[in-house]
CSV table of C-alpha atoms in Angstrom, one decimal:
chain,number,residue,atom,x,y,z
A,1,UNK,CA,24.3,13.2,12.2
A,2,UNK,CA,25.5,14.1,9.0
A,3,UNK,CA,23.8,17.6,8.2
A,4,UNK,CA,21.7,18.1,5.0
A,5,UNK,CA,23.9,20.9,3.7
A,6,UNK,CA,26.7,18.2,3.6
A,7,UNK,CA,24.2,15.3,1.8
A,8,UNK,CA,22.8,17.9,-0.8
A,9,UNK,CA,26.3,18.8,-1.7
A,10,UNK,CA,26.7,14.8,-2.6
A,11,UNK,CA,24.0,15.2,-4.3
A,12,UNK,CA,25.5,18.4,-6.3
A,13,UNK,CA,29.2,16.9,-6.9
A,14,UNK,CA,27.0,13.6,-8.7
A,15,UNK,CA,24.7,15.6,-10.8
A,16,UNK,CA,27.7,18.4,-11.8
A,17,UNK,CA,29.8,15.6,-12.9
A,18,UNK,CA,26.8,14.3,-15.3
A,19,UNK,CA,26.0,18.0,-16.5
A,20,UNK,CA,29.6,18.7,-16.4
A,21,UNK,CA,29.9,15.8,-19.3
A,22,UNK,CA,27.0,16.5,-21.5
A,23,UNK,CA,27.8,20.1,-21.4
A,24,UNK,CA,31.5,19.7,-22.9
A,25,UNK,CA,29.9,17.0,-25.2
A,26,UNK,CA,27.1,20.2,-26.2
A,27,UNK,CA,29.9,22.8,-26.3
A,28,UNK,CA,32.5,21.3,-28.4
A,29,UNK,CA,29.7,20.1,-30.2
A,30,UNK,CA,29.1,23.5,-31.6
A,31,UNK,CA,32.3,25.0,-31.2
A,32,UNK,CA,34.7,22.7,-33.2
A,33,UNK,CA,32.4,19.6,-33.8
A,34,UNK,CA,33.2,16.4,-32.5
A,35,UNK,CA,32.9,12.8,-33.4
A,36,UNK,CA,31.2,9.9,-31.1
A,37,UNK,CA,33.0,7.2,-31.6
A,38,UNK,CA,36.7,8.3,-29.9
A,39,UNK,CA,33.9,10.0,-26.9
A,40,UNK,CA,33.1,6.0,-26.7
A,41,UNK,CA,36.3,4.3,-26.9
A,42,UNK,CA,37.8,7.2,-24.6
A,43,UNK,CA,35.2,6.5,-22.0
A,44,UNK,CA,35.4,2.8,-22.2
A,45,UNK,CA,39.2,3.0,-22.5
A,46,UNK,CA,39.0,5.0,-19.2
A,47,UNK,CA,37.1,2.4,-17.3
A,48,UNK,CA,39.5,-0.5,-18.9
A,49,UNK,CA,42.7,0.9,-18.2
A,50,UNK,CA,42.1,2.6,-14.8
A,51,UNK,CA,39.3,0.5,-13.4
A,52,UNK,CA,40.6,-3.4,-14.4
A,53,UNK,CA,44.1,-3.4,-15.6
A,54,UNK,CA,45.5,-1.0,-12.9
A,55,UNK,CA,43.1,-2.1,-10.1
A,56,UNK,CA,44.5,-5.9,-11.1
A,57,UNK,CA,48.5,-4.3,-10.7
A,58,UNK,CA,47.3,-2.9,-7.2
A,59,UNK,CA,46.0,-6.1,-5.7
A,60,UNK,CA,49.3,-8.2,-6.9
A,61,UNK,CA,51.4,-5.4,-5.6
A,62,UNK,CA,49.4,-5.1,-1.9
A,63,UNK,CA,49.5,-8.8,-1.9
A,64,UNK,CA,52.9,-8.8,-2.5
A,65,UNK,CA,53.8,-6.0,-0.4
A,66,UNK,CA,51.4,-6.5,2.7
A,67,UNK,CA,53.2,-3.8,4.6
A,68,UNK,CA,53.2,-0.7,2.1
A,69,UNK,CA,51.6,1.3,4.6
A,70,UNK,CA,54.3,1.7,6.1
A,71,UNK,CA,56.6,3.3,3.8
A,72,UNK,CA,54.0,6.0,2.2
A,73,UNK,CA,56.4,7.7,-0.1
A,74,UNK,CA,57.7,4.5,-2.0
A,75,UNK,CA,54.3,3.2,-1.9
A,76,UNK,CA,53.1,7.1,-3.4
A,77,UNK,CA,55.6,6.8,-6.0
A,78,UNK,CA,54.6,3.5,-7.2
A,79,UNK,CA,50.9,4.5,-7.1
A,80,UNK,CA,51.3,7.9,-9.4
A,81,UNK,CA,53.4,6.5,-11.7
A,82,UNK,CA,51.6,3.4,-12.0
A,83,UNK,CA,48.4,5.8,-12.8
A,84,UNK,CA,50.5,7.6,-15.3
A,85,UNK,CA,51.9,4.4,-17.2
A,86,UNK,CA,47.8,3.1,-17.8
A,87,UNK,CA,45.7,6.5,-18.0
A,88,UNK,CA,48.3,7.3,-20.6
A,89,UNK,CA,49.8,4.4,-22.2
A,90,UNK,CA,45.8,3.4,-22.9
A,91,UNK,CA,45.3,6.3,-24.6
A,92,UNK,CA,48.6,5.9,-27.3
A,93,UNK,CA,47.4,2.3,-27.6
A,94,UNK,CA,43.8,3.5,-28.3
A,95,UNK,CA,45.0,5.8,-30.7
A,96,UNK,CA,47.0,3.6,-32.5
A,97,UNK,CA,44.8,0.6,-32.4
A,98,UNK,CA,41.3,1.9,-32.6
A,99,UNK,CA,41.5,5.5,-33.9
A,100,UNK,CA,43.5,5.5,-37.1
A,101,UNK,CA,41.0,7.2,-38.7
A,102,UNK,CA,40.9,9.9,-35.6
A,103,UNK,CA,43.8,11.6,-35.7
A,104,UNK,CA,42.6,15.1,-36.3
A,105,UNK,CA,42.1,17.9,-33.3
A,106,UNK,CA,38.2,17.5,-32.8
A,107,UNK,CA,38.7,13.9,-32.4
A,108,UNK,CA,41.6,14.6,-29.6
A,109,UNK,CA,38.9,16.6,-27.8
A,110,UNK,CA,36.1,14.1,-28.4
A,111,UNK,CA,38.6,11.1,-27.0
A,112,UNK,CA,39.7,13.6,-23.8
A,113,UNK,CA,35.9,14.1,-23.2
A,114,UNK,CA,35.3,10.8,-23.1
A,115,UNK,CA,38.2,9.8,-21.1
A,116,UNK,CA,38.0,12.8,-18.5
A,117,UNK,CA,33.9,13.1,-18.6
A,118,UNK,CA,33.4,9.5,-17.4
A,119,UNK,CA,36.4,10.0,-14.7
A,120,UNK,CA,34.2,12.8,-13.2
A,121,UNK,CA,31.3,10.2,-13.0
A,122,UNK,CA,32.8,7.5,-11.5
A,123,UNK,CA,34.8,9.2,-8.8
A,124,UNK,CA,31.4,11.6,-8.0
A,125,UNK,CA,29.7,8.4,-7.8
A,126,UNK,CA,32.8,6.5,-5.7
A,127,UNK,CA,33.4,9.8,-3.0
A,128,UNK,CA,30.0,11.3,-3.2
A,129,UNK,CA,27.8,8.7,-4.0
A,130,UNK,CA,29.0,5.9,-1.8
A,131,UNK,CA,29.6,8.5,1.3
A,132,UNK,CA,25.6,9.7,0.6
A,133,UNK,CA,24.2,6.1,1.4
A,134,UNK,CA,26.5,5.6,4.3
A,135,UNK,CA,25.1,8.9,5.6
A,136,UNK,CA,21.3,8.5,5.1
A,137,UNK,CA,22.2,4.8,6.9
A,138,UNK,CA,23.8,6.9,10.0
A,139,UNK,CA,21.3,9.4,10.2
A,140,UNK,CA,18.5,6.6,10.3
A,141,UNK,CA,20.9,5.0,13.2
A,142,UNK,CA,21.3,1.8,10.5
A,143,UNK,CA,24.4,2.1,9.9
A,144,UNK,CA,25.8,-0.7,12.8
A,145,UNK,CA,22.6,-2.8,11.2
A,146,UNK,CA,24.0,-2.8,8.0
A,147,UNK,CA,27.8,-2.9,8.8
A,148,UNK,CA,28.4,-3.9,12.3
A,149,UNK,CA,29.0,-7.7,10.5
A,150,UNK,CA,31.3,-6.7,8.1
A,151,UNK,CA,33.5,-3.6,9.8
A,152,UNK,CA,34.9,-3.6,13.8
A,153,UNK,CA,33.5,-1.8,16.0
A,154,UNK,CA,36.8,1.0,15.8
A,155,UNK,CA,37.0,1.1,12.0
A,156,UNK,CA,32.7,1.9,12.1
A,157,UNK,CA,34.0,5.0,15.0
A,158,UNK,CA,36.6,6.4,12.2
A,159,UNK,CA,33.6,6.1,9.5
A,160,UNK,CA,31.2,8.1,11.3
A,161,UNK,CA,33.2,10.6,12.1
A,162,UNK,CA,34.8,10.6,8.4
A,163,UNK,CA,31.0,11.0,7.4
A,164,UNK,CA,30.6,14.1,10.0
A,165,UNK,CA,33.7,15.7,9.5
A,166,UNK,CA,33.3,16.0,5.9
A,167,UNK,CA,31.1,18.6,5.5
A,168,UNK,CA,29.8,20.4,2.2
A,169,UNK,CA,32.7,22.7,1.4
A,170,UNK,CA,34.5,19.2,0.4
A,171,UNK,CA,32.4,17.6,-1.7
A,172,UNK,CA,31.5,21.2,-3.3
A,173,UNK,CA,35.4,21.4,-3.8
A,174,UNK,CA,35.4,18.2,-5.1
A,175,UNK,CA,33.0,19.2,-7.9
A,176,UNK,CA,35.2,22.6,-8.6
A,177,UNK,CA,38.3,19.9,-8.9
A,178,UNK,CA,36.5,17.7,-11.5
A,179,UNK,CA,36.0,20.7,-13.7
A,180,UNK,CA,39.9,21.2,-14.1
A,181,UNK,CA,40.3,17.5,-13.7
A,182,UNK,CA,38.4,17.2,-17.4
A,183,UNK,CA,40.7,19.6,-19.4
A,184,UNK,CA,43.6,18.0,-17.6
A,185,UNK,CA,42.2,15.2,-19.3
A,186,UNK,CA,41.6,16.7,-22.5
A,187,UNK,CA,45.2,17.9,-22.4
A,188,UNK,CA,46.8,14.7,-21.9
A,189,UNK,CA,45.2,13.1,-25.0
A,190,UNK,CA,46.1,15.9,-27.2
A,191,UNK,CA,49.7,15.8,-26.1
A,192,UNK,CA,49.7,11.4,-26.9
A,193,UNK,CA,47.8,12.4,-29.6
A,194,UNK,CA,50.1,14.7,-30.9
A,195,UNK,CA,53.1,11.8,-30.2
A,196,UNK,CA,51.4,9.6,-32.0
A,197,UNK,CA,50.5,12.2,-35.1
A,198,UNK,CA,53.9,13.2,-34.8
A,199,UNK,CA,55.9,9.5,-34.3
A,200,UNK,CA,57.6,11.2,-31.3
A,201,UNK,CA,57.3,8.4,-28.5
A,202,UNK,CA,58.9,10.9,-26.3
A,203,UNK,CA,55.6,12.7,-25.9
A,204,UNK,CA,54.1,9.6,-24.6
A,205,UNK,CA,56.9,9.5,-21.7
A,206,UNK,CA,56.6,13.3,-21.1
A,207,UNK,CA,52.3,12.1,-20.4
A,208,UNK,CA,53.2,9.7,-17.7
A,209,UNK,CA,55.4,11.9,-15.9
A,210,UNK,CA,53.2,15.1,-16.4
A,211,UNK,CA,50.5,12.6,-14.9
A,212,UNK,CA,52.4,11.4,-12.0
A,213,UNK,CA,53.8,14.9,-10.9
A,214,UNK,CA,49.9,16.4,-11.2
A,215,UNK,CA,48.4,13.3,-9.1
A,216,UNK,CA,51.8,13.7,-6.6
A,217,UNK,CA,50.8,16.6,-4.1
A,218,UNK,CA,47.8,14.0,-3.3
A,219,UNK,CA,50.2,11.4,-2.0
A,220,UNK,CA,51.1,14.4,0.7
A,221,UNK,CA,47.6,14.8,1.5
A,222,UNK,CA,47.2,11.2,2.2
A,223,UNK,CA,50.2,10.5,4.0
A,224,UNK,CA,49.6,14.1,5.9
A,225,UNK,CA,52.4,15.9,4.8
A,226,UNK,CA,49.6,18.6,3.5
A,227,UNK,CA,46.3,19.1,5.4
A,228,UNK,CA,44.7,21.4,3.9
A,229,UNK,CA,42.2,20.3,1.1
A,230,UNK,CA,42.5,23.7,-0.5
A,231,UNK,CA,45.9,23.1,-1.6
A,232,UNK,CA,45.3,20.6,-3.5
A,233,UNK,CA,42.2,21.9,-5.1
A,234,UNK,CA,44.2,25.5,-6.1
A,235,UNK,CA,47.2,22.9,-7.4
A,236,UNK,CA,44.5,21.4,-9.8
A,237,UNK,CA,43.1,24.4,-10.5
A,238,UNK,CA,46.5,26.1,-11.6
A,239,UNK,CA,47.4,23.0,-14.1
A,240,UNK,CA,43.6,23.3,-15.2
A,241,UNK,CA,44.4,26.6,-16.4
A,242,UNK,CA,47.2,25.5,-18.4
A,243,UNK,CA,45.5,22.8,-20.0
A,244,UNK,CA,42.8,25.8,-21.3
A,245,UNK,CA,45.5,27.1,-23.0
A,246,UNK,CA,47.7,24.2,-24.3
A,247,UNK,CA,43.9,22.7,-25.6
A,248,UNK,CA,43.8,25.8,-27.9
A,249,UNK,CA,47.6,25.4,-28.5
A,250,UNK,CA,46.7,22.2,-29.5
A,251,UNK,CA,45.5,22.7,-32.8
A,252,UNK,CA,48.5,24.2,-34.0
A,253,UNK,CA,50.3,20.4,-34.0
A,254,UNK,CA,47.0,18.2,-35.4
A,255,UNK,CA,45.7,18.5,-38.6
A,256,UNK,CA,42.1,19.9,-38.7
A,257,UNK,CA,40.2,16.2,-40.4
A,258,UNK,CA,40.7,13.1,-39.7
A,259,UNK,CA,43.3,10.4,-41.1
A,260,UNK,CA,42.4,8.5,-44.2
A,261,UNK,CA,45.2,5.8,-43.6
């Protein structure tokens, strides 16, 4: 049985992630004011670049590469950098493409809302969401009903006890990571923002590689090099801070309205 300590704090990492959004949205709002349309194309960009284009990558590669389970770091590698070359690659070609009139430093926070604030939704609704139907189907002993035609009998074992073993303290860290995760995110686009402000290309590289090396230490998790959650999380949390400060460094290198080219 998964406990309900463990399916309210599902329920908790979903709706922080929603609140989570809104309230940057409502802060920066106030604070520096912000424009909708780069919190749109940021949020769609996200969803677009991460969610089709490098999802399409991943199944040639695993088609291709049938075995990359078996060699974890190579197959790490790829995956980080391969994150880092869409997440921000999309974000210089947004700028340049669809934001030439958002160029400013509010609009860079507006677009790394957008882009971040929708990442926390989808993977709250992906980890948390998914894992809470699961568990209300275990808990009502439906779970073979439902699954025993798709899954084998050994892969439905390792799912329950994935669902039990989990319990609140991850998903409740999981919610504390997507807090950092967001001003990571901001971060990012003000760094390719500034590249792109700035014509210095280089920035863009210096994004993909800053992206791969935060997403890295998870490739340990998963391969089990690290196994302790909390690692991660105080990781994340450490290059969270940063970001707070580089955001408000940030506005040294943009101009403070938006580009009339």
């Amino acid at each position: 049985m998964v406990s309900s300590a463990t399916l309210a704090s599902m329920v908790i990492m979903i709706v922080f992630s929603i609140v989570l959004f809104i309230g940057l949205i409502s802060f920066y709002r106030k604070r520096t004011g912000i424009a909708m349309k780069p919190i749109i194309v940021g949020a769609v960009g996200f969803f677009v670049f991460t969610q089709i284009l490098e999802k399409v990558l991943h199944v040639v590669v695993i088609t291709n590469f049938p075995n990359y389970a078996e060699h974890p770091w190579a197959f790490g590698t790829y995956g980080v950098l391969a994150a880092g070359v869409f997440e921000e690659l999309g974000r210089f070609l947004l700028f340049v493409w669809l934001l030439k009139r958002y160029r400013d430093y509010k609009s860079g926070i507006s677009f790394g809302i957008g882009w971040g604030g929708i990442e926390a939704i989808l993977l709250s609704l992906i980890i948390a969401g998914q894992r809470m139907v699961l568990a209300l189907l275990l808990n009502a002993g439906a779970l073979e009903a439902a699954l025993g035609a798709q899954f084998p009998a050994d892969q439905l074992a390792v799912l329950k006890d994935e669902l039990v073993s989990k319990g609140a303290s991850f998903y409740l860290l999981g919610s504390l990571e997507r807090f950092f995760a967001v001003f990571i995110q901001i971060a990012l686009s003000l760094l390719v923002l500034i590249g792109v402000v700035k014509k210095r290309f280089s920035l863009l590289v210096l994004a993909i590689f800053i992206h791969a090396a935060i997403d890295f230490p998870a490739v340990f998790f998963q391969t089990g090099h690290i196994k302790q959650l909390w690692i991660i999380e105080v990781y994340v949390a450490i290059i969270g801070i940063l970001s707070f400060f580089f955001i408000k460094k940030a506005r040294t290198f943009l101009p403070d309205i938006p580009s009339k080219s």
